[in-house]
Coordinates of C-alpha atoms in Angstrom, one line a residue:
M72 CA 162.7 134.1 182.2
K73 CA 159.3 132.4 183.6
K74 CA 158.5 129.3 182.1
I75 CA 155.6 126.7 182.1
V76 CA 156.6 123.3 180.8
F77 CA 154.1 121.5 178.6
F78 CA 155.0 119.2 175.7
G79 CA 153.8 119.1 172.2
L80 CA 151.5 122.0 172.3
F81 CA 150.0 122.8 168.7
C82 CA 147.2 125.3 168.8
L83 CA 145.9 128.1 171.1
I84 CA 142.4 129.3 170.1
S85 CA 140.7 132.6 170.6
L86 CA 136.8 133.2 170.7
V87 CA 135.6 135.7 172.9
T88 CA 134.2 139.4 173.5
F89 CA 136.8 142.2 173.6
G90 CA 137.2 144.0 177.0
Q91 CA 135.8 141.4 179.4
A92 CA 137.2 139.8 182.6
A93 CA 141.1 139.4 183.0
D94 CA 140.9 135.5 183.1
Y95 CA 140.4 133.5 180.1
Y96 CA 140.7 129.8 179.3
L97 CA 143.2 128.7 176.5
Y98 CA 142.8 125.6 174.7
V99 CA 146.0 124.3 172.9
G100 CA 145.9 121.5 170.1
T101 CA 149.2 119.7 169.4
Y102 CA 151.1 117.5 167.2
T103 CA 151.6 114.4 169.0
R104 CA 154.7 113.2 167.1
K105 CA 157.1 113.9 170.0
T106 CA 155.8 113.8 173.8
S107 CA 152.4 115.7 173.5
E108 CA 149.3 113.9 174.7
G109 CA 146.8 115.9 173.1
I110 CA 144.9 119.1 173.6
Y111 CA 145.8 121.2 176.7
V112 CA 143.9 123.7 178.7
F113 CA 145.3 126.7 180.7
R114 CA 143.9 129.6 182.6
F115 CA 145.5 132.6 181.1
N116 CA 145.4 136.1 182.7
T117 CA 145.1 139.1 180.1
K118 CA 146.5 141.6 182.8
T119 CA 149.7 139.6 183.8
G120 CA 150.2 137.2 180.8
D121 CA 150.6 134.4 183.2
F122 CA 149.3 130.8 182.7
A123 CA 148.0 128.1 185.0
P124 CA 147.7 124.4 183.7
V125 CA 144.1 123.0 183.9
G126 CA 144.3 119.7 182.2
V127 CA 144.6 117.6 179.0
A128 CA 142.4 115.6 176.6
K129 CA 144.5 113.0 175.0
G130 CA 144.3 112.1 171.3
S131 CA 146.4 111.7 168.4
N132 CA 147.6 114.9 166.4
P133 CA 144.8 117.4 167.4
S134 CA 146.1 120.0 165.3
F135 CA 143.7 122.9 164.6
L136 CA 140.8 123.6 166.8
S137 CA 137.5 125.4 166.6
I138 CA 135.0 126.3 169.4
S139 CA 131.3 126.8 169.0
A140 CA 129.7 129.9 169.4
D141 CA 127.8 129.0 172.6
R142 CA 131.2 127.8 173.9
R143 CA 129.7 124.3 174.9
F144 CA 131.9 122.2 172.4
L145 CA 135.3 121.9 170.8
Y146 CA 136.3 120.4 167.6
S147 CA 139.7 119.3 166.3
V148 CA 141.2 117.7 163.4
G149 CA 143.8 115.2 163.4
G150 CA 144.7 111.6 163.5
S151 CA 147.7 109.7 162.2
T152 CA 147.2 111.2 158.6
G153 CA 145.0 114.1 159.4
D154 CA 141.7 112.2 158.4
T155 CA 139.7 112.4 161.5
A156 CA 137.5 115.0 163.3
R157 CA 136.7 114.9 166.9
A158 CA 134.1 116.3 169.1
F159 CA 134.7 117.4 172.8
A160 CA 132.3 118.7 175.5
I161 CA 133.7 121.8 177.5
D162 CA 132.7 121.6 181.2
K163 CA 131.0 125.0 182.1
A164 CA 132.9 124.8 185.5
S165 CA 136.2 123.2 185.2
H166 CA 136.6 123.7 181.6
Q167 CA 138.0 120.4 181.1
L168 CA 137.4 118.5 177.7
T169 CA 135.5 115.2 177.5
L170 CA 135.6 113.3 174.2
L171 CA 132.2 113.0 172.5
N172 CA 133.2 111.0 169.4
A173 CA 135.2 111.0 166.3
Q174 CA 134.3 110.8 162.6
P175 CA 136.3 110.3 159.5
T176 CA 136.7 113.5 157.4
G177 CA 136.8 111.9 153.8
G178 CA 140.1 113.6 153.2
K179 CA 143.9 113.2 154.1
G180 CA 146.0 115.9 155.8
G181 CA 143.2 117.9 157.6
T182 CA 144.7 121.0 158.4
H183 CA 141.9 123.4 159.3
L184 CA 138.3 123.4 160.4
E185 CA 135.5 125.7 161.7
V186 CA 132.0 125.3 163.3
D187 CA 129.4 127.5 161.8
K188 CA 127.6 129.9 163.8
T189 CA 124.5 127.7 164.5
G190 CA 126.6 125.0 165.8
K191 CA 125.1 122.6 163.4
W192 CA 128.0 122.0 160.8
V193 CA 131.7 121.6 160.8
I194 CA 133.7 122.2 157.7
V195 CA 137.1 120.6 157.4
G196 CA 139.9 121.6 154.9
N197 CA 141.9 118.8 153.9
Y198 CA 145.4 120.0 152.6
T199 CA 146.9 116.7 151.3
S200 CA 143.7 115.4 149.3
G201 CA 142.8 119.1 148.2
N202 CA 139.4 118.9 149.3
L203 CA 136.8 120.1 152.1
S204 CA 134.0 118.0 153.8
V205 CA 131.1 118.9 155.9
L206 CA 130.0 117.0 158.9
P207 CA 126.7 117.5 160.8
V208 CA 126.7 118.4 164.6
A209 CA 124.1 116.6 166.8
A210 CA 122.3 118.5 169.6
D211 CA 124.5 116.9 172.1
G212 CA 127.4 118.4 170.2
S213 CA 128.7 115.0 168.7
L214 CA 129.7 114.8 165.0
G215 CA 127.4 112.9 162.5
K216 CA 128.6 111.0 159.5
L217 CA 130.1 112.8 156.6
K218 CA 127.6 114.6 154.7
E219 CA 129.4 116.0 151.6
V220 CA 133.0 116.4 150.2
I221 CA 133.9 118.9 147.6
Q222 CA 137.0 118.1 145.6
H223 CA 139.0 120.9 144.4
E224 CA 140.8 120.7 140.7
G225 CA 143.6 122.4 139.0
K226 CA 147.2 123.3 139.7
S227 CA 149.4 126.7 139.2
I228 CA 152.8 127.4 138.3
D229 CA 155.2 125.9 141.0
P230 CA 156.4 122.5 139.7
E231 CA 157.0 121.1 143.1
R232 CA 154.2 122.7 145.4
Q233 CA 151.4 123.4 142.9
T234 CA 151.0 120.5 141.0
K235 CA 147.3 119.9 142.5
P236 CA 145.0 121.6 145.0
Y237 CA 146.1 122.0 148.5
V238 CA 143.0 123.4 150.5
H239 CA 144.7 125.4 153.6
S240 CA 141.9 127.1 155.5
I241 CA 138.2 127.3 156.2
N242 CA 136.7 130.6 156.7
I243 CA 133.1 131.2 157.5
A244 CA 132.0 134.9 157.4
P245 CA 130.2 136.7 160.0
N246 CA 127.0 136.4 158.1
N247 CA 127.4 132.6 158.4
K248 CA 126.7 132.3 154.7
D249 CA 130.0 133.2 152.8
V250 CA 132.7 130.6 153.0
F251 CA 136.2 131.5 151.8
V252 CA 138.6 128.6 151.2
P253 CA 142.3 129.6 150.2
D254 CA 143.7 126.8 148.0
L255 CA 147.7 127.0 148.2
G256 CA 148.0 124.6 145.0
T257 CA 145.7 126.5 142.5
D258 CA 146.3 130.0 143.5
K259 CA 142.6 130.4 144.2
I260 CA 140.4 131.7 147.1
M261 CA 137.4 129.3 146.4
T262 CA 134.0 130.8 147.5
Y263 CA 131.1 128.8 148.7
S264 CA 127.4 129.8 150.0
L265 CA 126.6 127.9 153.1
N266 CA 122.8 126.8 153.8
A267 CA 122.7 126.8 157.5
Q268 CA 119.6 124.7 157.5
T269 CA 121.0 121.7 155.4
G270 CA 124.6 122.4 155.4
Q271 CA 124.9 122.3 151.7
L272 CA 127.7 124.1 150.2
T273 CA 127.0 125.8 146.8
P274 CA 129.6 127.9 144.5
G275 CA 129.6 131.5 145.6
N276 CA 129.2 134.3 143.1
P277 CA 131.9 134.7 142.0
P278 CA 133.0 131.1 142.6
F279 CA 136.5 132.0 143.1
T280 CA 138.9 134.8 143.3
T281 CA 142.3 134.4 141.3
E282 CA 145.4 135.1 143.0
T283 CA 148.8 136.0 141.8
P284 CA 150.3 132.9 140.3
G285 CA 153.0 131.2 142.6
A286 CA 151.7 133.1 145.7
G287 CA 150.1 130.1 147.6
P288 CA 147.0 131.7 149.6
R289 CA 147.0 130.1 153.1
H290 CA 145.3 131.9 155.9
F291 CA 142.5 134.4 155.8
T292 CA 140.9 136.9 158.2
Y293 CA 138.1 139.3 158.3
H294 CA 138.2 142.9 159.5
P295 CA 136.0 143.5 162.4
N296 CA 134.0 146.4 160.5
G297 CA 132.9 143.7 158.0
K298 CA 134.2 145.6 155.0
F299 CA 137.6 144.2 154.5
A300 CA 139.4 140.8 154.4
Y301 CA 142.8 139.9 154.1
V302 CA 144.9 136.8 153.0
I303 CA 148.4 135.8 153.7
H304 CA 150.3 134.0 150.9
E305 CA 152.7 131.2 152.2
M306 CA 155.0 131.2 149.1
G307 CA 154.7 134.7 147.9
G308 CA 155.8 136.4 151.2
T309 CA 152.8 138.9 150.6
I310 CA 149.3 140.0 152.0
T311 CA 146.5 141.1 149.9
G312 CA 143.7 143.3 151.2
F313 CA 140.2 142.9 149.7
T314 CA 137.1 144.9 150.0
Y315 CA 134.4 142.3 151.0
K316 CA 130.9 142.9 149.7
N317 CA 127.8 140.8 149.0
G318 CA 130.0 137.6 149.0
A319 CA 132.6 138.9 146.6
L320 CA 136.2 139.9 147.1
M321 CA 137.8 142.8 145.3
P322 CA 141.7 143.4 145.9
F323 CA 142.9 146.8 146.6
Q324 CA 146.5 146.2 147.9
T325 CA 149.3 143.5 148.0
I326 CA 152.0 144.3 150.2
S327 CA 155.3 142.3 151.2
T328 CA 155.8 140.8 154.7
L329 CA 159.3 140.9 154.4
P330 CA 162.1 143.7 154.6
D331 CA 163.4 144.8 151.1
D332 CA 166.9 143.3 151.6
Y333 CA 165.7 139.8 152.8
A334 CA 167.0 137.1 150.6
G335 CA 165.9 134.1 152.4
R336 CA 163.0 131.6 152.1
K337 CA 159.5 133.2 151.8
W338 CA 157.4 130.9 154.0
C339 CA 154.2 133.0 155.7
A340 CA 152.0 131.2 157.9
D341 CA 149.3 133.1 160.1
I342 CA 147.4 136.2 160.1
H343 CA 145.3 138.1 162.5
I344 CA 143.9 141.6 163.4
S345 CA 143.8 143.2 166.5
P346 CA 140.2 143.4 168.2
D347 CA 140.0 147.2 167.9
G348 CA 140.7 146.7 164.1
K349 CA 143.6 149.1 164.0
F350 CA 146.5 146.6 163.3
L351 CA 147.2 143.4 161.3
Y352 CA 150.1 140.8 162.0
G353 CA 151.3 138.3 159.8
S354 CA 154.0 135.5 160.8
N355 CA 157.0 134.7 158.6
R356 CA 158.6 131.3 158.9
A357 CA 162.3 131.3 158.1
H358 CA 162.6 135.0 158.8
E359 CA 161.3 134.2 162.2
S360 CA 159.2 137.4 162.7
L361 CA 155.9 139.0 162.9
A362 CA 155.2 141.7 160.5
I363 CA 153.0 144.4 161.9
Y364 CA 150.8 146.9 160.0
S365 CA 148.7 149.7 160.7
I366 CA 145.0 149.6 159.1
N367 CA 143.6 152.6 157.4
P368 CA 140.0 152.4 158.8
K369 CA 138.5 154.0 155.8
T370 CA 140.3 152.3 153.0
G371 CA 141.6 149.3 154.8
Q372 CA 145.1 149.9 153.3
L373 CA 148.0 148.6 155.2
T374 CA 151.0 150.5 156.3
L375 CA 154.1 148.7 157.5
V376 CA 154.9 149.4 161.3
G377 CA 157.8 147.2 161.6
Y378 CA 159.0 143.5 162.5
Q379 CA 159.3 141.6 165.7
N380 CA 161.5 138.8 166.2
V381 CA 159.4 136.1 167.6
L382 CA 162.3 134.5 169.8
G383 CA 162.0 131.2 168.2
K384 CA 161.9 129.3 164.9
T385 CA 159.0 128.6 162.6
P386 CA 156.2 130.7 164.0
R387 CA 153.4 128.5 162.5
N388 CA 150.7 130.2 164.5
F389 CA 150.0 133.0 166.8
A390 CA 147.2 134.5 168.7
I391 CA 146.2 138.0 170.2
D392 CA 144.6 137.6 173.4
P393 CA 140.8 138.7 173.4
T394 CA 141.5 142.0 175.2
G395 CA 144.3 142.8 172.7
T396 CA 146.9 143.0 175.3
F397 CA 149.2 140.1 174.6
V398 CA 150.3 138.0 171.4
L399 CA 151.4 134.7 172.0
V400 CA 153.4 133.1 169.1
A401 CA 153.6 129.5 168.7
N402 CA 157.2 128.5 167.4
Q403 CA 156.9 124.9 166.0
D404 CA 160.7 124.1 165.5
T405 CA 162.0 125.4 168.9
D406 CA 159.1 124.2 171.0
N407 CA 158.1 127.3 172.6
I408 CA 155.3 129.7 172.8
T409 CA 156.6 133.4 173.5
I410 CA 154.6 136.0 174.9
F411 CA 154.7 139.6 173.8
K412 CA 153.1 142.8 175.3
R413 CA 151.2 144.6 172.7
D414 CA 151.0 148.5 172.6
A415 CA 147.6 149.4 171.5
T416 CA 148.7 152.8 170.2
T417 CA 151.6 151.8 168.1
G418 CA 150.9 148.0 167.5
K419 CA 154.4 147.2 168.3
L420 CA 155.5 144.2 170.6
T421 CA 157.6 144.0 173.5
P422 CA 158.9 140.7 174.8
T423 CA 157.5 139.9 178.4
G424 CA 160.3 137.2 179.3
K425 CA 157.3 134.6 179.8
E426 CA 157.4 131.5 177.6
I427 CA 155.8 128.4 177.6
T428 CA 158.0 125.3 176.7
V429 CA 155.9 123.0 174.3
S430 CA 156.8 120.5 171.6
M431 CA 155.9 121.7 168.0
P432 CA 153.2 124.4 168.8
V433 CA 151.1 125.6 166.0
C434 CA 147.6 127.1 166.6
L435 CA 146.2 129.4 169.3
K436 CA 142.4 129.9 170.9
F437 CA 140.6 131.5 174.0
I438 CA 137.1 131.6 175.7
P439 CA 135.9 133.4 179.0

C-alpha cells in the first residue's frame, strides 16, 4: 500500500472545470489538536491518484476551506474556539499560501464557510452559537471587519442535540443569490437572498423549508443541471431530494443512507454529486461507508447502487476529484485519507491501495 505521511489533515477542497489537465492542486485544512500545523498543499494527479507535497500554511484549526472563483484567494474558518476567519493569497506559480489577515466571525464553533461568486463576501456558518456571519473582502483578498450576524432561533424534538439552533453549512447557489443554510438544531433549511453589491442577506421566499423532526440537516449540494438539490441528515440517516426553482425547495424524495438491517448509530456527514451529474454519494460515520446512488436525470430521483466501506473510521468529509476519476475519503478517527477509483458507468468505487496518513482529516478541495 502506498502512503504519503502528513499529520492533522482536515479539509480537501474541490473547485475546477470537469475534464481538464491531469494535475491539480489539493488544499487540505486541518484540526491542529494533535500534530497538524495548518493547511497543507499537494499536487494531485487525476490519472494515477498520486500525491506530491507542496507546502503548508501554519495556523490554528483551519477546518473548512473555500476558494474564490478566480482562484487567487483561499479562506478558512477556525481558531481555538472556531471564531476566526482567515484569508490567504494563492501564489499563481507555486500554489503556496500566504496569510493575508484574520478577522473574528462574531460566532462560536465556526464549521463551514463559502465565498460568493463575485469574491466580495465570505459567509460563515457558526455551529455552536447557531448563527451565520458576513465578512467583506477587500480588493487584495483580505477580510474586512464583520458586516452582519444573523442569529437563528428555535429548537426541535431531540432533548440533547436540538435544544437550540446549530448552523451546519453555507450553500450559495450558482445564481449567487439564493443561500441555503441547513440548521441541525431546528430541523430547517433556512433560505436567504444575497445582495452581491451590499453583502446584505434578507429572508428568502419562503424563508425556510421544514425538515422531518429529529432529522438534523447537515450538508447540502446542488445538481449540475441546476434543477435539483439534496441535503443529508446527520441524525436521521437520510437524504432528501428537492426540486429547486426561483429560490424555493420542493421535496420529492427521502431515502435512507443505511442498509435495512443496520441497527447502529445514524451519523451522516457529507454529500457530493459526480461532475457528470449521474451519481450521488453520502458519507455514513459509525457505519463507516459511502452510500452510492444513481440519479434520474429527468426527475432527480435517487436509486441505491450500493455501499463502499471507507477503510477507516468516521468519514467526516470526502471529495470527488474534478475529473470524476477518484474519490478521496477523509477518515477523522483513523487519521487517514483513502483513495478510491470511481467507475463512471456504474458509480461504484474500488480501493486503489493508496492512502495518505494524516491526523483527523475532515474536508477536501481542488484547483487546476
